[in-house]
mmCIF file of C-alpha atoms in Angstrom:
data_model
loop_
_atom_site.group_PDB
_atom_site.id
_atom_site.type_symbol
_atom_site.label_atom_id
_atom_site.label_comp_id
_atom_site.label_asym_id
_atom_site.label_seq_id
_atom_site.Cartn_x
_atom_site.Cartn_y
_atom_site.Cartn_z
ATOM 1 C CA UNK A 15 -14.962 277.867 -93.316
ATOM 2 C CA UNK A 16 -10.923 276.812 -92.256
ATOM 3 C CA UNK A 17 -11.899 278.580 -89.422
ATOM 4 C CA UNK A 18 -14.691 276.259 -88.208
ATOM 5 C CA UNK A 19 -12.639 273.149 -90.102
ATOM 6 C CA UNK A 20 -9.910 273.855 -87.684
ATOM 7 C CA UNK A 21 -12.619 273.869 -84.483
ATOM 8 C CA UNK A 22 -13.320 270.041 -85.426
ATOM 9 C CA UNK A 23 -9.946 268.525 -86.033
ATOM 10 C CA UNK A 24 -9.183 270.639 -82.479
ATOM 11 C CA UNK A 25 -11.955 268.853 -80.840
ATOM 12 C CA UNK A 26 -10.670 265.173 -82.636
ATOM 13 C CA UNK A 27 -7.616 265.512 -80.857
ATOM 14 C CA UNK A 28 -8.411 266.828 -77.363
ATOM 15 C CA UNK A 29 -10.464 263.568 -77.601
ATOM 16 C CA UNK A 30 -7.785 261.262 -78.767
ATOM 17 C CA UNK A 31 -5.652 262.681 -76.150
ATOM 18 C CA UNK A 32 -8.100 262.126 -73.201
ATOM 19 C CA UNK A 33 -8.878 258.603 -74.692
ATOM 20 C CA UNK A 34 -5.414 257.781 -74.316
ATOM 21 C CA UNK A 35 -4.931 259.586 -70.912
ATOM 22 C CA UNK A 36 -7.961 257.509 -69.791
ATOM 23 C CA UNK A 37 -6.373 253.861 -70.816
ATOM 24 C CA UNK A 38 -2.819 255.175 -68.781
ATOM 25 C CA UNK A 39 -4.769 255.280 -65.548
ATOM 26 C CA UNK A 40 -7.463 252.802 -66.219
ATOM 27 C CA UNK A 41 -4.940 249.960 -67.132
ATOM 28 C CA UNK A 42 -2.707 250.115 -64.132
ATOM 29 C CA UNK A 43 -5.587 250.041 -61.944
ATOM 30 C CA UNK A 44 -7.061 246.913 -63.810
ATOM 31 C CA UNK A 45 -3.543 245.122 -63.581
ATOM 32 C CA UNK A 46 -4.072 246.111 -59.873
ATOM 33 C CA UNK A 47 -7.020 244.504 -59.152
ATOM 34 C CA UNK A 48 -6.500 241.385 -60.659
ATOM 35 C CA UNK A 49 -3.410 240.305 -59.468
ATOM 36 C CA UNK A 50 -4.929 240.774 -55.506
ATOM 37 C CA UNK A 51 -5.586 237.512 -53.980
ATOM 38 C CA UNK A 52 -9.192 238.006 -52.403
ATOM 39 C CA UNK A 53 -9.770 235.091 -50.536
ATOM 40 C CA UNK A 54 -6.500 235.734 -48.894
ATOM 41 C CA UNK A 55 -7.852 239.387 -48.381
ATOM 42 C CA UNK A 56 -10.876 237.893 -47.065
ATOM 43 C CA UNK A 57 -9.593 235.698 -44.648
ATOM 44 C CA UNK A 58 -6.360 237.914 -43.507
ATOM 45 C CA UNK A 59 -7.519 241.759 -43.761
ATOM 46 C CA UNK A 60 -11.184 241.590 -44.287
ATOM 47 C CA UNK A 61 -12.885 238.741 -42.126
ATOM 48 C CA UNK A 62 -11.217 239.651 -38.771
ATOM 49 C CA UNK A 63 -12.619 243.163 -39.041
ATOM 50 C CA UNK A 64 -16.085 241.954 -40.049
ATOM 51 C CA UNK A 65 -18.654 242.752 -36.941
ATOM 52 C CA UNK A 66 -19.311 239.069 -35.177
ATOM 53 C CA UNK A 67 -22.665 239.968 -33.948
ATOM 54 C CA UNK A 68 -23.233 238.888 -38.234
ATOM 55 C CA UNK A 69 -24.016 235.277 -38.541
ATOM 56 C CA UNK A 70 -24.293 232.782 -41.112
ATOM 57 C CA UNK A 71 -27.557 231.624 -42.937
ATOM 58 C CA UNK A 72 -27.497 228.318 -41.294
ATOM 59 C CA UNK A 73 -26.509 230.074 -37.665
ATOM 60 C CA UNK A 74 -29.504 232.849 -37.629
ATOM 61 C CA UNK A 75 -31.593 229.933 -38.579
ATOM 62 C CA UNK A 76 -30.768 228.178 -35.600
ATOM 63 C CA UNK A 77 -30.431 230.974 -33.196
ATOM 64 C CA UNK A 78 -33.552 232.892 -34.376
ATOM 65 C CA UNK A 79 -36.051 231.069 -36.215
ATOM 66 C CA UNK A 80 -39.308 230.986 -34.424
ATOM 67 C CA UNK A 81 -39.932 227.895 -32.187
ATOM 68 C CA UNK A 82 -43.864 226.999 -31.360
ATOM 69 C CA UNK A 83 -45.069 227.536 -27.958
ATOM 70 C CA UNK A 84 -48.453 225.567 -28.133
ATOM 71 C CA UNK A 85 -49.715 224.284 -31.659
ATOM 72 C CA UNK A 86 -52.797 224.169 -32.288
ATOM 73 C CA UNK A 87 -55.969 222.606 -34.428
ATOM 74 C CA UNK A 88 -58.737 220.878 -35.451
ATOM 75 C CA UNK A 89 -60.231 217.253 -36.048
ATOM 76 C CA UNK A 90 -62.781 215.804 -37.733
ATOM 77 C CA UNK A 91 -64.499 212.018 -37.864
ATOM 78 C CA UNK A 92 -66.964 211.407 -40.218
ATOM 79 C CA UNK A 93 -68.743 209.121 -42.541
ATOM 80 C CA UNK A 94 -71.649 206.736 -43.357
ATOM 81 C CA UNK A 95 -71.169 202.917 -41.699
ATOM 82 C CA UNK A 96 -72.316 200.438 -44.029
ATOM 83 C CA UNK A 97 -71.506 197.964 -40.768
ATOM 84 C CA UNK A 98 -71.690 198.333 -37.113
ATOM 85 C CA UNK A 99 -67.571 198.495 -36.067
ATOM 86 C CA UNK A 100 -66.527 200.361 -39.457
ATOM 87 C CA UNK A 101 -63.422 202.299 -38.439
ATOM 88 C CA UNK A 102 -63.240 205.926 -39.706
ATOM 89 C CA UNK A 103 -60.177 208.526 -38.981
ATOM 90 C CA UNK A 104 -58.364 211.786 -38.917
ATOM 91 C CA UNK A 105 -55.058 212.602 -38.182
ATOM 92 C CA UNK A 106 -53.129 215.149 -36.549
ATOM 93 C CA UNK A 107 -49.788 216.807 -37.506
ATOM 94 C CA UNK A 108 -47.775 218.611 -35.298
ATOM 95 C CA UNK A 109 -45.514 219.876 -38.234
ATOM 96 C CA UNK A 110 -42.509 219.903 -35.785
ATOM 97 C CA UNK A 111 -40.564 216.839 -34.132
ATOM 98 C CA UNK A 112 -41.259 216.726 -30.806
ATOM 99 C CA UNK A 113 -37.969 215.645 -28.552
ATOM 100 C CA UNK A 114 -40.521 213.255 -26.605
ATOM 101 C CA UNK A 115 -44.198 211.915 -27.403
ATOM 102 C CA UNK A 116 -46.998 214.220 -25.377
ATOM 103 C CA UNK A 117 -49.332 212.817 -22.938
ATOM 104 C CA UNK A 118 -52.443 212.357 -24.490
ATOM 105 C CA UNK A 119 -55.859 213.712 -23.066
ATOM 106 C CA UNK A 120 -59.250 213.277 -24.133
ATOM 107 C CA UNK A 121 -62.414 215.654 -22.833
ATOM 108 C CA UNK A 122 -65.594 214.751 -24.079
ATOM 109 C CA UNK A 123 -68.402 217.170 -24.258
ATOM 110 C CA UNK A 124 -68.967 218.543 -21.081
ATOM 111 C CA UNK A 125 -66.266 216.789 -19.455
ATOM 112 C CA UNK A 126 -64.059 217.248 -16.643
ATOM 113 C CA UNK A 127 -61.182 219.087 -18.204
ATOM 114 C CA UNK A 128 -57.515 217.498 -16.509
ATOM 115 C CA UNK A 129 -55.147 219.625 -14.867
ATOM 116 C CA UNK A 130 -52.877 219.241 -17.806
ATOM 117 C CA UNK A 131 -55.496 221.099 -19.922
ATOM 118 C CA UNK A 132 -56.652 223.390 -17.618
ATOM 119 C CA UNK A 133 -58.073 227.022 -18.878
ATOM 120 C CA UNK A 134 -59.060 225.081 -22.375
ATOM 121 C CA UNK A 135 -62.053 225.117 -24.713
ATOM 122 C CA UNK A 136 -63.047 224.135 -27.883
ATOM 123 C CA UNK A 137 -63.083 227.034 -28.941
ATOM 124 C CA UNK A 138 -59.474 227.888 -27.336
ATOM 125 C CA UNK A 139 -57.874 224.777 -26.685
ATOM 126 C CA UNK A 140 -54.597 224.813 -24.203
ATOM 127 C CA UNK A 141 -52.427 221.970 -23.165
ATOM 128 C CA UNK A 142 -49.353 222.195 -20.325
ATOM 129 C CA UNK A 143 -46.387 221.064 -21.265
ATOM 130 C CA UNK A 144 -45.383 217.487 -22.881
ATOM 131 C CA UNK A 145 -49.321 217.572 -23.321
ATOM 132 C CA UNK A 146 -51.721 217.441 -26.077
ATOM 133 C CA UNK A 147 -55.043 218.053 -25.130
ATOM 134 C CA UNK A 148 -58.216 216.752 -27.579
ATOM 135 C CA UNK A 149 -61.695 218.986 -27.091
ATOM 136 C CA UNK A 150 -64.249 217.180 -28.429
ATOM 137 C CA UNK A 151 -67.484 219.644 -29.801
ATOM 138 C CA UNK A 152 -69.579 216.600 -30.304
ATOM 139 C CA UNK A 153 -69.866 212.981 -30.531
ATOM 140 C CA UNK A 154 -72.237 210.517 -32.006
ATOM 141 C CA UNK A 155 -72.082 206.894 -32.857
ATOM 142 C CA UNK A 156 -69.065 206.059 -31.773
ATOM 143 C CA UNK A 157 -69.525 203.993 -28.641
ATOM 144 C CA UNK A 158 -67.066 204.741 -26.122
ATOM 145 C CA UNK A 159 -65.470 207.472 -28.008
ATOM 146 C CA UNK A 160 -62.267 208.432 -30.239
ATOM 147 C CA UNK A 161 -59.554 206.599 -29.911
ATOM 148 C CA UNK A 162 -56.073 208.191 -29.934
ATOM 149 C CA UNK A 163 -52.974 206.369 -31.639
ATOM 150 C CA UNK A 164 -49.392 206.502 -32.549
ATOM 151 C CA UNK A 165 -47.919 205.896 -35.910
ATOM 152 C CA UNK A 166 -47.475 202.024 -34.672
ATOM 153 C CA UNK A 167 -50.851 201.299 -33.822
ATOM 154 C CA UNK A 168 -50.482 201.867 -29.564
ATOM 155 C CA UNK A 169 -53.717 203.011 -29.240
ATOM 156 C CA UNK A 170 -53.494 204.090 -24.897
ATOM 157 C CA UNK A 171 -54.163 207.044 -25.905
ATOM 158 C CA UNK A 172 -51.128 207.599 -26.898
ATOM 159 C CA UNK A 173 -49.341 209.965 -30.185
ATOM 160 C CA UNK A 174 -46.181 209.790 -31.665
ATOM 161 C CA UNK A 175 -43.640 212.851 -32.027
ATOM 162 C CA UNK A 176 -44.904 213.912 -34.874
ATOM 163 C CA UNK A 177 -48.702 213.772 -34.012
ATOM 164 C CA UNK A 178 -51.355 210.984 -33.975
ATOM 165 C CA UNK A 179 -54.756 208.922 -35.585
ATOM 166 C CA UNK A 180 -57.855 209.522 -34.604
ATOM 167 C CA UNK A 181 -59.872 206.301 -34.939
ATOM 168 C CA UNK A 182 -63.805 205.896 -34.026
ATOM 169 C CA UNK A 183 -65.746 202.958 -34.483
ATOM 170 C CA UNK A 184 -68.929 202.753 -35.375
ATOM 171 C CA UNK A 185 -71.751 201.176 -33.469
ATOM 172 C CA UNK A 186 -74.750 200.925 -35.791
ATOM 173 C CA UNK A 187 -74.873 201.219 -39.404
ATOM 174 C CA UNK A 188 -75.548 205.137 -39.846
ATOM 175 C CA UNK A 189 -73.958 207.965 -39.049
ATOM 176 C CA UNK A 190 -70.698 208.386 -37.551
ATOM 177 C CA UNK A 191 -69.242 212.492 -36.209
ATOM 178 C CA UNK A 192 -67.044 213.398 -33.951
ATOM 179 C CA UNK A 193 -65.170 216.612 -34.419
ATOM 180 C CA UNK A 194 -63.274 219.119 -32.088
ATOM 181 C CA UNK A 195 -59.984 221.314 -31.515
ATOM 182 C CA UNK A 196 -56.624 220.179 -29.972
ATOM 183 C CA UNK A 197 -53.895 221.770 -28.408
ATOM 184 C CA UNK A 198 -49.777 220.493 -27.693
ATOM 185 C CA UNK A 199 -47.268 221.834 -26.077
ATOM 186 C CA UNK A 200 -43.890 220.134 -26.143
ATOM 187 C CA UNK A 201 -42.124 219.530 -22.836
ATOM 188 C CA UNK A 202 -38.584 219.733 -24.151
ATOM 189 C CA UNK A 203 -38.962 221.956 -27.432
ATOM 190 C CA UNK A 204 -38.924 220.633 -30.671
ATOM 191 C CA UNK A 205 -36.000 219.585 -33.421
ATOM 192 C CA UNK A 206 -36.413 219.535 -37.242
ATOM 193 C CA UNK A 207 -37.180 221.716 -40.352
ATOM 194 C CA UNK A 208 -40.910 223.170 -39.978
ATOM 195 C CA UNK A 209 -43.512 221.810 -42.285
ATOM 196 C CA UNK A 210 -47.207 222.278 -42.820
ATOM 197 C CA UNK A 211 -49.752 221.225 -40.008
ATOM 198 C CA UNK A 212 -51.851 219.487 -41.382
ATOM 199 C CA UNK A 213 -55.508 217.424 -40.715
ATOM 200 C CA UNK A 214 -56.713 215.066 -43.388
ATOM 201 C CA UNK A 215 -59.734 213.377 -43.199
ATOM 202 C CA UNK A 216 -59.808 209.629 -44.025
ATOM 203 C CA UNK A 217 -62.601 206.896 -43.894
ATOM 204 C CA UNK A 218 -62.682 203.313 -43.441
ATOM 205 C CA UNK A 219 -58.649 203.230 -42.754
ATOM 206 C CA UNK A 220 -55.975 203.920 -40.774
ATOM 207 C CA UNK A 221 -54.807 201.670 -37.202
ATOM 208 C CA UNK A 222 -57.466 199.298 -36.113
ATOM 209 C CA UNK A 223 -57.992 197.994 -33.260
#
């Protein structure tokens, strides 16, 4: 029984010892590291040795974030005239500022497509640069067509950097549908924090003529 007694009280004070051993490295170590002045480390030992092909949030964002070629989308005019001449509209989003307003081109069914659209469809719609290039699928009740406008009411056709209305005026009291695809392509790039693309519908507002 002392025998095994002794055993423990050995063990209690191989542990005290190694307890204290531990705090006599631990401590200095501690006192060490806190007294070391890390953004001076940073800025003279560490930073100068860091690999510069690394860059900054804001830099990779810059350098590599994607940039759109050709955007692309679709439109949609429609509504129920109560009066010949009601105005109904759709808009288009680019969801990127353009450096410089595109050229704006219209192709009605079956219509001549422009050089500036060439190799387009509805169903794959392409525009050249510092172009944006409307396909229309069909067309009805609306007289000589969709008009195209900037945010300011230029109606040429013309859009804004940002994108444009699509206004159609009806010609009887019925119907009115015209729907389609678009393409744009900026001619300089574009600037600006992406957003969504979008294309709401909305009747009976919007420019007028």
């Amino acid at each position: 029984m002392f025998k095994k007694l002794g055993r423990g009280w050995l063990a209690i004070l191989c542990s005290i010892v190694l307890l204290g051993a531990g705090a006599v490295i631990v401590t200095p170590a501690a006192n060490a590291l806190s007294g070391i002045n890390w953004s001076k480390a940073w800025n003279h030992q560490i930073k100068p040795r860091a690999d510069h092909r690394y860059f900054t949030k804001k830099a990779a964002k810059k350098k590599f974030a994607p940039k759109p070629k050709t955007l692309r989308g679709q439109f949609i005019v429609d509504g129920k005239a109560a009066n010949p001449g009601d105005p109904f509209n759709d808009n288009i989003s680019f969801g990127w500022d353009f450096k410089s307003p595109p050229t704006v081109h219209i192709i009605t069914p079956g219509g001549t497509v422009p050089p500036a659209c060439a190799g387009g469809t509805p169903t794959r719609p392409k525009a050249k640069p510092g172009n944006l290039c409307l396909f229309e699928t069909f067309n009805d009740n609306t007289g000589t067509g969709l008009e195209v406008c900037d945010m300011v009411n230029n109606c040429g056709p013309t859009a804004s950097r940002y994108g444009a209305w699509l206004i159609a005026f009806a010609v009887t009291a019925n119907r009115v549908s015209a729907a389609g695809s678009w393409a744009a392509t900026p001619k300089r790039g574009v600037s600006g924090g992406k957003v969504a693309a979008s294309s709401t519908r909305v009747h009976g507002g919007g420019p007028g003529r």
